[in-house]
PDB file of C-alpha atoms in Angstrom:
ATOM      1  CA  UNK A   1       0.000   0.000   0.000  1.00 48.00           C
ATOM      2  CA  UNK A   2       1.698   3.090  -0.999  1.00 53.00           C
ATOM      3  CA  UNK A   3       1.900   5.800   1.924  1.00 56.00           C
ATOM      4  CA  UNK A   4      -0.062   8.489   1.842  1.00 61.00           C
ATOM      5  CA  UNK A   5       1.418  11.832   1.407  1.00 68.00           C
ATOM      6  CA  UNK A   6       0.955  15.709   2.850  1.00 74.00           C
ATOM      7  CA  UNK A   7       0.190  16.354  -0.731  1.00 74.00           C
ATOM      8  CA  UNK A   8      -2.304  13.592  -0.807  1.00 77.00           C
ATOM      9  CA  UNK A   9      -3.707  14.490   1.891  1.00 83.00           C
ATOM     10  CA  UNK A  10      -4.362  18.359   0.802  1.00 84.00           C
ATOM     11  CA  UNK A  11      -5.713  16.942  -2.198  1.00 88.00           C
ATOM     12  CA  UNK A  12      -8.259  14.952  -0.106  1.00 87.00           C
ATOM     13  CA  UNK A  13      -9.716  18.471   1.521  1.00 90.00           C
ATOM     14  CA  UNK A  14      -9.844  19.765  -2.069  1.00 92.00           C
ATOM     15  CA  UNK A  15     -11.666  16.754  -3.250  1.00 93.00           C
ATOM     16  CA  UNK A  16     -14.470  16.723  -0.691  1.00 95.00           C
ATOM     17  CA  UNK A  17     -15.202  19.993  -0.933  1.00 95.00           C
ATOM     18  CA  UNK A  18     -15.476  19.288  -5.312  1.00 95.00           C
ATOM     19  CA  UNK A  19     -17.654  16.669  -4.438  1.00 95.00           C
ATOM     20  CA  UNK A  20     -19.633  18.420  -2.175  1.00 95.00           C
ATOM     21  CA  UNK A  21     -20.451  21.369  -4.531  1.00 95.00           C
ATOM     22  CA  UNK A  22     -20.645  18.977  -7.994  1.00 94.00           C
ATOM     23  CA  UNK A  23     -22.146  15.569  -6.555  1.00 95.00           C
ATOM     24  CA  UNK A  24     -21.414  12.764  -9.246  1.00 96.00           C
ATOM     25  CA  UNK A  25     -23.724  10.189 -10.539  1.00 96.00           C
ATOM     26  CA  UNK A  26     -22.399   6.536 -10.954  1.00 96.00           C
ATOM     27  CA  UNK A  27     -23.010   6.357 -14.817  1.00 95.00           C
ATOM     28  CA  UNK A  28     -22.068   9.802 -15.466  1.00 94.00           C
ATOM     29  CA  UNK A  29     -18.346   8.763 -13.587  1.00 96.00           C
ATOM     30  CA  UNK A  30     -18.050   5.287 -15.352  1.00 96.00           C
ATOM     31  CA  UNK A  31     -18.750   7.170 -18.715  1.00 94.00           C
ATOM     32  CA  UNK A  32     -15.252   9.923 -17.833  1.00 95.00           C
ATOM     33  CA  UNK A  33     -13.601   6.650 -16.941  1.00 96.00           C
ATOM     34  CA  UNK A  34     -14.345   5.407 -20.348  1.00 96.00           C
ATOM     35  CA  UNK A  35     -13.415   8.304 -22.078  1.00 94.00           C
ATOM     36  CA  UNK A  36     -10.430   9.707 -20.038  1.00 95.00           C
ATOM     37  CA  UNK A  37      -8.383   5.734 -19.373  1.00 96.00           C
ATOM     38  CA  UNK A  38     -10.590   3.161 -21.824  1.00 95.00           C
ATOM     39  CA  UNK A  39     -11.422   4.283 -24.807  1.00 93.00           C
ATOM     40  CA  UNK A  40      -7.324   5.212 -25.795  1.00 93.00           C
ATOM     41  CA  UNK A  41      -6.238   1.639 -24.701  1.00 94.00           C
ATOM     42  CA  UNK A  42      -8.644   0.017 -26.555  1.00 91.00           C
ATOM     43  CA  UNK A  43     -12.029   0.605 -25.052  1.00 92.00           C
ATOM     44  CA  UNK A  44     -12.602  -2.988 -22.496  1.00 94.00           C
ATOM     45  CA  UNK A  45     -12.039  -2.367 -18.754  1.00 95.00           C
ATOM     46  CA  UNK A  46     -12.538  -5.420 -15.712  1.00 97.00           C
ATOM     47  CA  UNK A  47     -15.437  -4.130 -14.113  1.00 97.00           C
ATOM     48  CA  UNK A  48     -13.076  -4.626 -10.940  1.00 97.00           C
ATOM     49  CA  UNK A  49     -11.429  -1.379 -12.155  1.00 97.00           C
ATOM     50  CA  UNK A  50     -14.868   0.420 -12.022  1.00 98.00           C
ATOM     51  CA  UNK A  51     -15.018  -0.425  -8.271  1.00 98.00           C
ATOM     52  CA  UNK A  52     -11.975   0.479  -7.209  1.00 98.00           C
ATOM     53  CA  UNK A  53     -11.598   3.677  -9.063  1.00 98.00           C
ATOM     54  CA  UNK A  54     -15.473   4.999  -8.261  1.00 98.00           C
ATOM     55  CA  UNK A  55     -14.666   4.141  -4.744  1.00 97.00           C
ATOM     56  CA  UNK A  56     -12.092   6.845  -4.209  1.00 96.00           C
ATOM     57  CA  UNK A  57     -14.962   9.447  -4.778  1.00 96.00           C
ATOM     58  CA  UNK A  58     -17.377   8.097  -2.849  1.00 96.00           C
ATOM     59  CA  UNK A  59     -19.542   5.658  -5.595  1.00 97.00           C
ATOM     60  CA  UNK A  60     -20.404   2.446  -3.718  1.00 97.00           C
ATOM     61  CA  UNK A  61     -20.213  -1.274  -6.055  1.00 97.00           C
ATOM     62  CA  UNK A  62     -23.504  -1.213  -5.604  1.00 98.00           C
ATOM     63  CA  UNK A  63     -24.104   2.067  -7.608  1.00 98.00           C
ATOM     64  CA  UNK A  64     -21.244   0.812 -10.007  1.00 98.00           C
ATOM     65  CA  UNK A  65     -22.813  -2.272 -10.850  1.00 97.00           C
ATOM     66  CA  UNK A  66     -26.265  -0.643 -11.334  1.00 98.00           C
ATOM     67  CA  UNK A  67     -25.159   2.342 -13.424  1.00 97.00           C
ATOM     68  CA  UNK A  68     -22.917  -0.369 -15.518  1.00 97.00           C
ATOM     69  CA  UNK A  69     -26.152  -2.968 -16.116  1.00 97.00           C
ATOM     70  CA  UNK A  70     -27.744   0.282 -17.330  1.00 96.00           C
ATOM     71  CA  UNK A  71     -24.743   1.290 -19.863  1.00 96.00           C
ATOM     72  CA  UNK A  72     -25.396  -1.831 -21.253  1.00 96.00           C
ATOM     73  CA  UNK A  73     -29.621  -1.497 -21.545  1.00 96.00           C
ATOM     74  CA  UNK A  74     -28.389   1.465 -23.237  1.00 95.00           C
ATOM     75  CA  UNK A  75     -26.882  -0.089 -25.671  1.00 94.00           C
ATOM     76  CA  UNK A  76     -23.428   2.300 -24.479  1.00 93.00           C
ATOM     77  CA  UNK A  77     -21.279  -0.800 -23.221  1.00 95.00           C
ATOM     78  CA  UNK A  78     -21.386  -4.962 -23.652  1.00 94.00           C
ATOM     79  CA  UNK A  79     -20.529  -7.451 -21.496  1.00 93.00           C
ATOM     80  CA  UNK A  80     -18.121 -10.209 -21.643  1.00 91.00           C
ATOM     81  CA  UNK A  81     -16.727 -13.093 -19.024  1.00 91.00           C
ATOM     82  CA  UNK A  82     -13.260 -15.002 -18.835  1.00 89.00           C
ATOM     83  CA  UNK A  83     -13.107 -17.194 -16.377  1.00 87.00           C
ATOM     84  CA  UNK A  84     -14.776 -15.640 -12.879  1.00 89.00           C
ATOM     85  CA  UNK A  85     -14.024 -12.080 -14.809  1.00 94.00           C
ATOM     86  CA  UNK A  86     -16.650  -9.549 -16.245  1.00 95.00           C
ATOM     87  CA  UNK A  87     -15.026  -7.024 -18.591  1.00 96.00           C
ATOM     88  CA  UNK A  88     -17.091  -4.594 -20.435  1.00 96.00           C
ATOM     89  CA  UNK A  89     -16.617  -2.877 -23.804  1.00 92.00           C
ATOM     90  CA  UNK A  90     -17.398  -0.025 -25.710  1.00 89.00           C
ATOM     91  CA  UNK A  91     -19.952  -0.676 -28.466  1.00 90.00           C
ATOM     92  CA  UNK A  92     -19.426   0.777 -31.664  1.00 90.00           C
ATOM     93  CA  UNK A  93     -22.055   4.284 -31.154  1.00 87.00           C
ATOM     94  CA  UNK A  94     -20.484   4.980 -27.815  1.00 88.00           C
ATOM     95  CA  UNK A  95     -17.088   4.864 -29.563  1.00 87.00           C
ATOM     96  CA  UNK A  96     -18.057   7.378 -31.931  1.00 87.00           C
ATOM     97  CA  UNK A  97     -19.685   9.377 -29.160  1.00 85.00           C
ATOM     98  CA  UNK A  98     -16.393   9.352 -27.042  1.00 86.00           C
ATOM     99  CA  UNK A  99     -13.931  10.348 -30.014  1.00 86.00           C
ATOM    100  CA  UNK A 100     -16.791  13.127 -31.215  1.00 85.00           C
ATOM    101  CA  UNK A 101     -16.430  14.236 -27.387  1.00 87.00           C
ATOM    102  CA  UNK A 102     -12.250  13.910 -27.017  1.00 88.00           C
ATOM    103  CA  UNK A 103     -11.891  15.752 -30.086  1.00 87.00           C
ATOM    104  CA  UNK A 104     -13.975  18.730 -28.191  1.00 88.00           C
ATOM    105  CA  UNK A 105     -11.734  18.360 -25.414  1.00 91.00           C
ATOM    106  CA  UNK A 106      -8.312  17.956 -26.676  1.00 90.00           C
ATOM    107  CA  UNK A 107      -8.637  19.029 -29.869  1.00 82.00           C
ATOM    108  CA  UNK A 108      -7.738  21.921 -31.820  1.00 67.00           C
ATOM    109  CA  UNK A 109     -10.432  25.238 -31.307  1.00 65.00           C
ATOM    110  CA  UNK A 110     -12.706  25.486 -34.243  1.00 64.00           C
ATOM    111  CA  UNK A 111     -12.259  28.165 -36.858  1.00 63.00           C
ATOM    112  CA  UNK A 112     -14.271  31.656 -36.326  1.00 74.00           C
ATOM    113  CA  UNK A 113     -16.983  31.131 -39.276  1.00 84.00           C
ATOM    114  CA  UNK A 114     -20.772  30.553 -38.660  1.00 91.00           C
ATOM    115  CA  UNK A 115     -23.726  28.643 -40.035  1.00 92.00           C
ATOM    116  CA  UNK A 116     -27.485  29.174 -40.194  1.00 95.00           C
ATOM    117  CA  UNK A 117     -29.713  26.035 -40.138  1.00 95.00           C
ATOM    118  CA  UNK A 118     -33.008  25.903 -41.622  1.00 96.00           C
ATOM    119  CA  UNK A 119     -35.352  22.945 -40.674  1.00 95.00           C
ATOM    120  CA  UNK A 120     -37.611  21.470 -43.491  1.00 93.00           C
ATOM    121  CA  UNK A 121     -40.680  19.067 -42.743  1.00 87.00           C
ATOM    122  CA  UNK A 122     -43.738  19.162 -41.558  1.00 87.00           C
ATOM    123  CA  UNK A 123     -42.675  18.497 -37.675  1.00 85.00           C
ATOM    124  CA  UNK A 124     -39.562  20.848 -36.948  1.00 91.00           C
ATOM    125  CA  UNK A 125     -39.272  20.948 -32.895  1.00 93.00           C
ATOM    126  CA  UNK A 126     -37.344  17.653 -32.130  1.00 91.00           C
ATOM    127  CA  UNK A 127     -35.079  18.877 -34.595  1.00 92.00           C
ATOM    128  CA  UNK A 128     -34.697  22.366 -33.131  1.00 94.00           C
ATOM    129  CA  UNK A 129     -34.753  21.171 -29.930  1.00 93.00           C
ATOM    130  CA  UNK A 130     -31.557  18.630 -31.319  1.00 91.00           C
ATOM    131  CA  UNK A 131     -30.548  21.864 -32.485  1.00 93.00           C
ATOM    132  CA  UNK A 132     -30.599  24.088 -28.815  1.00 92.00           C
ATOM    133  CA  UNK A 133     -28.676  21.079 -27.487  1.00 88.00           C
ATOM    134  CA  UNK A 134     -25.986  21.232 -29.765  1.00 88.00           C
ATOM    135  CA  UNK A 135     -25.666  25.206 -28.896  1.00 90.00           C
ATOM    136  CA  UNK A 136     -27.674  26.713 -31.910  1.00 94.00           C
ATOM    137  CA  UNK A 137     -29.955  29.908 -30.896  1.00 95.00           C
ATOM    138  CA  UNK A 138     -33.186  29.754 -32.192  1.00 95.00           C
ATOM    139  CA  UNK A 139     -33.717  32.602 -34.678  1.00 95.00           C
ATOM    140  CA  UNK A 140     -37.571  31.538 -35.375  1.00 94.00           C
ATOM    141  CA  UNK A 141     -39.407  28.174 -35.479  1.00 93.00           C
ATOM    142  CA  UNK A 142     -37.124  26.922 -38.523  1.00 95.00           C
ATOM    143  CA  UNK A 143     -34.067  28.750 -38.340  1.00 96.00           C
ATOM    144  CA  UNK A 144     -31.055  28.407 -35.840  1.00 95.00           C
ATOM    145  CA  UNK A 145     -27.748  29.787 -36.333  1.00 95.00           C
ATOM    146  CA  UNK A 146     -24.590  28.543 -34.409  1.00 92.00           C
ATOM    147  CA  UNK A 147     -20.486  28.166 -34.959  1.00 90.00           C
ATOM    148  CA  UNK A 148     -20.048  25.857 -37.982  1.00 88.00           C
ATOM    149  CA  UNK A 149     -19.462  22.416 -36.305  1.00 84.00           C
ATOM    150  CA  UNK A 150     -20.114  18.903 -38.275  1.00 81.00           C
ATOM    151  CA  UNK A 151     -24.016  18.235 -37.773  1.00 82.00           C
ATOM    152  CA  UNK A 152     -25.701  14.986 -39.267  1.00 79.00           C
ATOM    153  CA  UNK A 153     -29.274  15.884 -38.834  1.00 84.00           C
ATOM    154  CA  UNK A 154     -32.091  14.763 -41.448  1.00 84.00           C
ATOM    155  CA  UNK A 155     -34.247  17.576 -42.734  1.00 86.00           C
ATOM    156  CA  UNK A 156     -32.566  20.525 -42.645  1.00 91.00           C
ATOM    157  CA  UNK A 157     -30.658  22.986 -44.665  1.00 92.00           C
ATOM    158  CA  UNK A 158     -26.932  24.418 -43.914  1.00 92.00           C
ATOM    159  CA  UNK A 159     -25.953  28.050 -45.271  1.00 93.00           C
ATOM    160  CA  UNK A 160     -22.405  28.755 -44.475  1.00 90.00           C
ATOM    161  CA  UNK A 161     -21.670  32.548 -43.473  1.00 87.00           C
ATOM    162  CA  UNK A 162     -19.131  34.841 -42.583  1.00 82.00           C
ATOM    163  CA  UNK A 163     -19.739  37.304 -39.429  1.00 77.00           C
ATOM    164  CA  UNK A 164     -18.690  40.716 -40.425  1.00 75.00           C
ATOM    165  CA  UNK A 165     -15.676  41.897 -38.141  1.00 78.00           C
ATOM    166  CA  UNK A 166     -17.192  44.128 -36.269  1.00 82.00           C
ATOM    167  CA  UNK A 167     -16.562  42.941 -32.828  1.00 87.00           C
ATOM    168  CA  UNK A 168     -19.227  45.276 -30.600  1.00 90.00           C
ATOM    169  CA  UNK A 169     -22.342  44.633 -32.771  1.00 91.00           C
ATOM    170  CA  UNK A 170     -21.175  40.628 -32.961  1.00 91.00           C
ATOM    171  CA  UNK A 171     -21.187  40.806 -29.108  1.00 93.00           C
ATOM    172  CA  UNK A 172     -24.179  42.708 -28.640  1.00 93.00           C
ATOM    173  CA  UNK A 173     -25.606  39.423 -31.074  1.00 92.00           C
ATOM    174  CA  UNK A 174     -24.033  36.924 -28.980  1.00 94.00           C
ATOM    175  CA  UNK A 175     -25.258  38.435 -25.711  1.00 94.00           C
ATOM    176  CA  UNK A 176     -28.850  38.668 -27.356  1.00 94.00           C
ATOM    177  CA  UNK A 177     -29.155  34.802 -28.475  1.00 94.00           C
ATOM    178  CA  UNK A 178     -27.299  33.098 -25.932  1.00 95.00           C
ATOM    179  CA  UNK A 179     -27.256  32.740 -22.266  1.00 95.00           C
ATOM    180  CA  UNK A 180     -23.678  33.963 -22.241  1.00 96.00           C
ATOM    181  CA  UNK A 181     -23.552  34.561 -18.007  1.00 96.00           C
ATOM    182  CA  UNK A 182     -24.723  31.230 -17.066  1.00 95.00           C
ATOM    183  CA  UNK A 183     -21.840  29.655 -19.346  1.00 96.00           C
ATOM    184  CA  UNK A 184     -19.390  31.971 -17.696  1.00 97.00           C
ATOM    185  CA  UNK A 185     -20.519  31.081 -14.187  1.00 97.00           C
ATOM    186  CA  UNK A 186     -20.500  28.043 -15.222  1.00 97.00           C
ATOM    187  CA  UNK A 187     -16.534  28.422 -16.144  1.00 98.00           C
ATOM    188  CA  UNK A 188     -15.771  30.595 -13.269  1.00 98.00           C
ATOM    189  CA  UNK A 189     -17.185  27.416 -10.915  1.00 97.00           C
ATOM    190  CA  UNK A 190     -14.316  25.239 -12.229  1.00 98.00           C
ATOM    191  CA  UNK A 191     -11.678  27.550 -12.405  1.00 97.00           C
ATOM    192  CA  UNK A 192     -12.260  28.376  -8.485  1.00 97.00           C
ATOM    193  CA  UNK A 193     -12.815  24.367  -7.898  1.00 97.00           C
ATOM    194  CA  UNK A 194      -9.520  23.165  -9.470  1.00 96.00           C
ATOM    195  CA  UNK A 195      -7.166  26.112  -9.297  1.00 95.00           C
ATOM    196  CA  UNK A 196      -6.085  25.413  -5.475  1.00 92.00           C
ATOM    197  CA  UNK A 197      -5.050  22.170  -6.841  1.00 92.00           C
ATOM    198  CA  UNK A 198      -2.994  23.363  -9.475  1.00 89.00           C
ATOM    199  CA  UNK A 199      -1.289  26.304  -7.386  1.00 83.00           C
ATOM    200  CA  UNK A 200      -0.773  24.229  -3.571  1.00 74.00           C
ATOM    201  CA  UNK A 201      -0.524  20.640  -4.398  1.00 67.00           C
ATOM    202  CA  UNK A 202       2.675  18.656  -6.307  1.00 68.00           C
ATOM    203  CA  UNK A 203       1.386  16.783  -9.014  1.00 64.00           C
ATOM    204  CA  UNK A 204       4.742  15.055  -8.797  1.00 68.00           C
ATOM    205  CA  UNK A 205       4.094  14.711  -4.795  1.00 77.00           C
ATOM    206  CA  UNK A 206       0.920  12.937  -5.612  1.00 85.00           C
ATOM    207  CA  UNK A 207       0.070   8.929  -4.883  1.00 90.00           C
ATOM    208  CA  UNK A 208      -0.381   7.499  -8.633  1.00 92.00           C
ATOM    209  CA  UNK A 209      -4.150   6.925  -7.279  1.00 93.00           C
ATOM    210  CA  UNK A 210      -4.365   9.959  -6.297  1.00 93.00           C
ATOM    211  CA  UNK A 211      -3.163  11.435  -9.499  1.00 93.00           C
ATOM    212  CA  UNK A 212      -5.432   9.433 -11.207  1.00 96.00           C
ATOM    213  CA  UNK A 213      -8.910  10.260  -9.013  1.00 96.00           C
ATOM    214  CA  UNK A 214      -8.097  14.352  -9.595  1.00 96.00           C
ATOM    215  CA  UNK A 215      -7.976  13.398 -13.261  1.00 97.00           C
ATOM    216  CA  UNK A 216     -10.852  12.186 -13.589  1.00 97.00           C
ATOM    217  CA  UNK A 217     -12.628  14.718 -11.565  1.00 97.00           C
ATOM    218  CA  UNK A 218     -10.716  17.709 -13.450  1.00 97.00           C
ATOM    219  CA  UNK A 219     -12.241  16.180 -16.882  1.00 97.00           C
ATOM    220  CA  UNK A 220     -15.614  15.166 -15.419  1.00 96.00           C
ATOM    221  CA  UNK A 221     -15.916  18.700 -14.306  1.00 97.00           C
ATOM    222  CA  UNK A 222     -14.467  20.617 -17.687  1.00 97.00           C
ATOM    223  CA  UNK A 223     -16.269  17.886 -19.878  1.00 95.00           C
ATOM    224  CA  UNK A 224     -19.665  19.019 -18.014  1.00 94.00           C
ATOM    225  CA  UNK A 225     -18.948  22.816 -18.703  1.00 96.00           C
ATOM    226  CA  UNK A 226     -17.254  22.731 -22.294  1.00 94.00           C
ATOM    227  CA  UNK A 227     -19.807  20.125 -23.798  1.00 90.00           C
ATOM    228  CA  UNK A 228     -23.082  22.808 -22.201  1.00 91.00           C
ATOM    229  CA  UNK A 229     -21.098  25.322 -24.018  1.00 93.00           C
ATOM    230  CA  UNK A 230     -22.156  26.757 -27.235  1.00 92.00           C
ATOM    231  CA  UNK A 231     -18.360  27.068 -27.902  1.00 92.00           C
ATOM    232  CA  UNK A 232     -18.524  30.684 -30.208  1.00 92.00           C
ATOM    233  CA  UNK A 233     -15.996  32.307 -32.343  1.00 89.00           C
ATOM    234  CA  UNK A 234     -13.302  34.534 -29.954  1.00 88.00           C
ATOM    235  CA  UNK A 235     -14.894  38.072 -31.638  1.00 89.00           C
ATOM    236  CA  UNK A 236     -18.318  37.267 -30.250  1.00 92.00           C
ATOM    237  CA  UNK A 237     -17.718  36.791 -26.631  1.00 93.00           C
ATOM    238  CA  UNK A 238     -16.873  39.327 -24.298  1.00 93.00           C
ATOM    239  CA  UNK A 239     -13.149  40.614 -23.716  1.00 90.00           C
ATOM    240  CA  UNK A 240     -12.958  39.056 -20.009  1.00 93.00           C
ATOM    241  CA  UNK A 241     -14.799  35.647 -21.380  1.00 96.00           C
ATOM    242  CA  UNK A 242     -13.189  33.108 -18.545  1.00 97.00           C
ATOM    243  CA  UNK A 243     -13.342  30.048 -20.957  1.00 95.00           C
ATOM    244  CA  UNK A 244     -10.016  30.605 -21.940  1.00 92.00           C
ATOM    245  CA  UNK A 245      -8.479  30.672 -18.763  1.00 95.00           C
ATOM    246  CA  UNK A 246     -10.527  27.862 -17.593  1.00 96.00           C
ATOM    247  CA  UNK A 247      -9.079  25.414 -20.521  1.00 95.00           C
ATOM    248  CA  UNK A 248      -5.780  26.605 -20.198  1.00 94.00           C
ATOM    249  CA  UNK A 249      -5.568  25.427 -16.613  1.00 95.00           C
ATOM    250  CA  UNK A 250      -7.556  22.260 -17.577  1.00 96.00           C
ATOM    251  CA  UNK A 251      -4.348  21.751 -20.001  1.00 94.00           C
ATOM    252  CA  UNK A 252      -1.975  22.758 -17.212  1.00 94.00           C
ATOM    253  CA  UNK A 253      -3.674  20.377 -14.355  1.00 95.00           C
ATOM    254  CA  UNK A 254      -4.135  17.514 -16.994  1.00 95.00           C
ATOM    255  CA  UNK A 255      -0.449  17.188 -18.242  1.00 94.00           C
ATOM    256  CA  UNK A 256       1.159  17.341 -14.547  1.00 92.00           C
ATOM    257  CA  UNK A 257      -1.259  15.057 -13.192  1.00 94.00           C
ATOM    258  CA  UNK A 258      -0.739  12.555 -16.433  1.00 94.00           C
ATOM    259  CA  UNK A 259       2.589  10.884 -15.545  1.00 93.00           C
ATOM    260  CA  UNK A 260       1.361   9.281 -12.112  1.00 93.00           C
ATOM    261  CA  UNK A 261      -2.116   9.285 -13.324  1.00 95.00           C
ATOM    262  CA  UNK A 262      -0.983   7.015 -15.896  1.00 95.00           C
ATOM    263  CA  UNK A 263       1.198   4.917 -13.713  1.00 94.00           C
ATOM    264  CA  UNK A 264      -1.443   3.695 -11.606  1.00 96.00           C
ATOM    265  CA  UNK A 265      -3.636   3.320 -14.906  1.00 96.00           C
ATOM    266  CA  UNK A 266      -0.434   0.866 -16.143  1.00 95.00           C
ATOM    267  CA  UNK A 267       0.004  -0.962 -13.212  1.00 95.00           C
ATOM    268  CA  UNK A 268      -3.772  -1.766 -11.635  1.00 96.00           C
ATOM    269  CA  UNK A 269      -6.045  -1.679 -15.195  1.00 97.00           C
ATOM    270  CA  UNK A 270      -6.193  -4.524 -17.002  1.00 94.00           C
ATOM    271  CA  UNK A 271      -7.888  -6.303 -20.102  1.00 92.00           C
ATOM    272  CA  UNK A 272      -8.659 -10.305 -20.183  1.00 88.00           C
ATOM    273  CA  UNK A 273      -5.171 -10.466 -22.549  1.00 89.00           C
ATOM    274  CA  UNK A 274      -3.275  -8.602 -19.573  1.00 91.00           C
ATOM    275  CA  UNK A 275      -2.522  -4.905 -18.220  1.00 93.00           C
ATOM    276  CA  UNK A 276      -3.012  -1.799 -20.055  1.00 95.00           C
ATOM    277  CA  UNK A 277      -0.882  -0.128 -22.368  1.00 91.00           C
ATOM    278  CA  UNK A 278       1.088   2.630 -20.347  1.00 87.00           C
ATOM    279  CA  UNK A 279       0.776   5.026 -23.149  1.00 90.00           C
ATOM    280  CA  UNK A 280      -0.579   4.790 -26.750  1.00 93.00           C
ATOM    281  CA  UNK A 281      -0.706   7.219 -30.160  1.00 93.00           C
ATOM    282  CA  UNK A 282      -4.106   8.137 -28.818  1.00 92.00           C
ATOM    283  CA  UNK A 283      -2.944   9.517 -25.179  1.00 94.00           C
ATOM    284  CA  UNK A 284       0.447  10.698 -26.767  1.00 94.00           C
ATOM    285  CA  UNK A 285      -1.731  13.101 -28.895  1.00 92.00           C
ATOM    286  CA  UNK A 286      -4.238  14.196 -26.179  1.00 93.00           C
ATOM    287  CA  UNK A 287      -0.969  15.208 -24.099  1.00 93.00           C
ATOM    288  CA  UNK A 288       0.397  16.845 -27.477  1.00 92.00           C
ATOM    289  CA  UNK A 289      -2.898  18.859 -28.100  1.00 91.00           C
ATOM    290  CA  UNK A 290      -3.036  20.143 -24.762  1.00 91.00           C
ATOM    291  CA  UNK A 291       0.681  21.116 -24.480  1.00 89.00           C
ATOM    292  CA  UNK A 292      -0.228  23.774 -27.597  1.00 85.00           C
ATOM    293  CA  UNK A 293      -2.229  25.491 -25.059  1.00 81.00           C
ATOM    294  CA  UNK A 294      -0.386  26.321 -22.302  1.00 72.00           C
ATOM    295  CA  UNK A 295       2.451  27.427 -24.920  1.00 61.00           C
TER     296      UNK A 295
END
């Protein structure tokens, strides 16, 4: 057992108090497990990993094996035995799902153009409801308009545009059709959750477990705000906007916590063919896509 640290330990208080202020739900965690430790080695985990690692925030088996039978109802994960062993995978959808969402996450920010949608059919609601979900402001009962992002939605038509530069009058859009304070709240909750972490705890001071549960929490948390986000161009949000601050100290936290994060990840996850991969292309470019924005 390793021993548990002073910096462990002030990570603890930090912890609790995240926890306290953004309770998790078993399926939500299992899903950031998936996505942040899974899914880049392969996507199959021993649902004895589940147990251990919701355990260090509180998630009972119980709850683990509950929120997992679910996942699979859904039709997000499958199940699969060796020997006395359940291991669950990925399904195909969920895959997609994950690498739509890492891309989001890691990824290069999107270019500064803009699209209008305009829904067709008899029936247009579900798909402008689809539509507010994926960050589009309704401009009447057909017509949305939103950052151009990849959308693969039936009945509708896409019209490309190009904002003019003025930056006040794009604003004064922006502030009209979106709820731009709740997003920055929103941003502002994180940044004030995770920055003691990054400015009075050593990553490098850190238990690998340890390492590993902040991870998770730091992208459960900035996964929950980006993904509610309508993401705009730079010239339409205001001057003082704290997304960017709160994504460059996601990038920060993410690649000092990695190393021991990933150590534990190496040396207690494990597939029916044996233990994880310490590192693959896919986590060698997350760490490579996040490094650009601390630069």
């Amino acid at each position: 057992m390793a021993a548990v640290t002073r910096a462990d330990e002030t990570i603890a208080a930090f912890v609790e108090q995240i926890l306290v202020q953004s309770p998790l739900k078993a399926a939500g965690f299992i899903v950031t497990i998936y996505g942040d430790v899974v899914e880049p080695r392969g996507g199959v985990a021993w649902i004895g990993n589940l147990i251990e690692t919701c355990a260090e925030v509180g998630i009972s088996e119980t709850l683990v094996r509950t929120a997992v039978s679910r996942l699979v109802a859904s039709g997000q994960l499958s199940g699969e035995r060796e020997g006395r062993r359940s291991y669950y995978r990925l399904s195909p959808s969920a895959g997609d799902e994950f690498a739509a969402a890492a891309r989001v996450l890691f990824g290069e920010q999107q270019d500064n153009s803009w699209q209008f949608v305009h829904v067709t059919g008899p029936a247009p609601e579900d798909t402008m409801l689809e539509l507010d979900r994926a960050g589009y402001a309704r401009i009447s009962a057909r017509l949305a308009v939103g950052p151009t992002r990849p959308l693969a939605m039936p009945a509708t038509l896409v019209f490309k545009a190009d904002a003019a530069r003025d930056a006040p009058a794009l604003q004064d859009f922006a502030a009209e059709h979106w709820d731009l304070d709740r997003h920055a709240s929103a941003y502002r909750a994180f940044i004030a959750q995770f920055m003691p972490i990054a400015d009075h705890a050593d990553a490098q001071a850190l238990a690998p477990k340890t390492a590993l549960t902040v991870r998770l929490l730091l992208i459960h948390r900035f996964r929950s705000v980006l993904l509610h986000d309508p993401r705009l161009p730079a010239l339409a949000l205001p001057a003082d906007w704290p997304g960017k601050a709160a994504r460059q100290l996601f990038a920060r936290l993410y690649q000092q916590l990695s190393p021991h994060a990933d150590e534990y990840v190496t040396r207690s996850f494990v597939t029916a063919s044996g233990p994880f991969a310490p590192l693959t292309r896919a986590t060698d470019l997350r760490l490579a896509m996040l490094a650009r924005e601390v630069l």
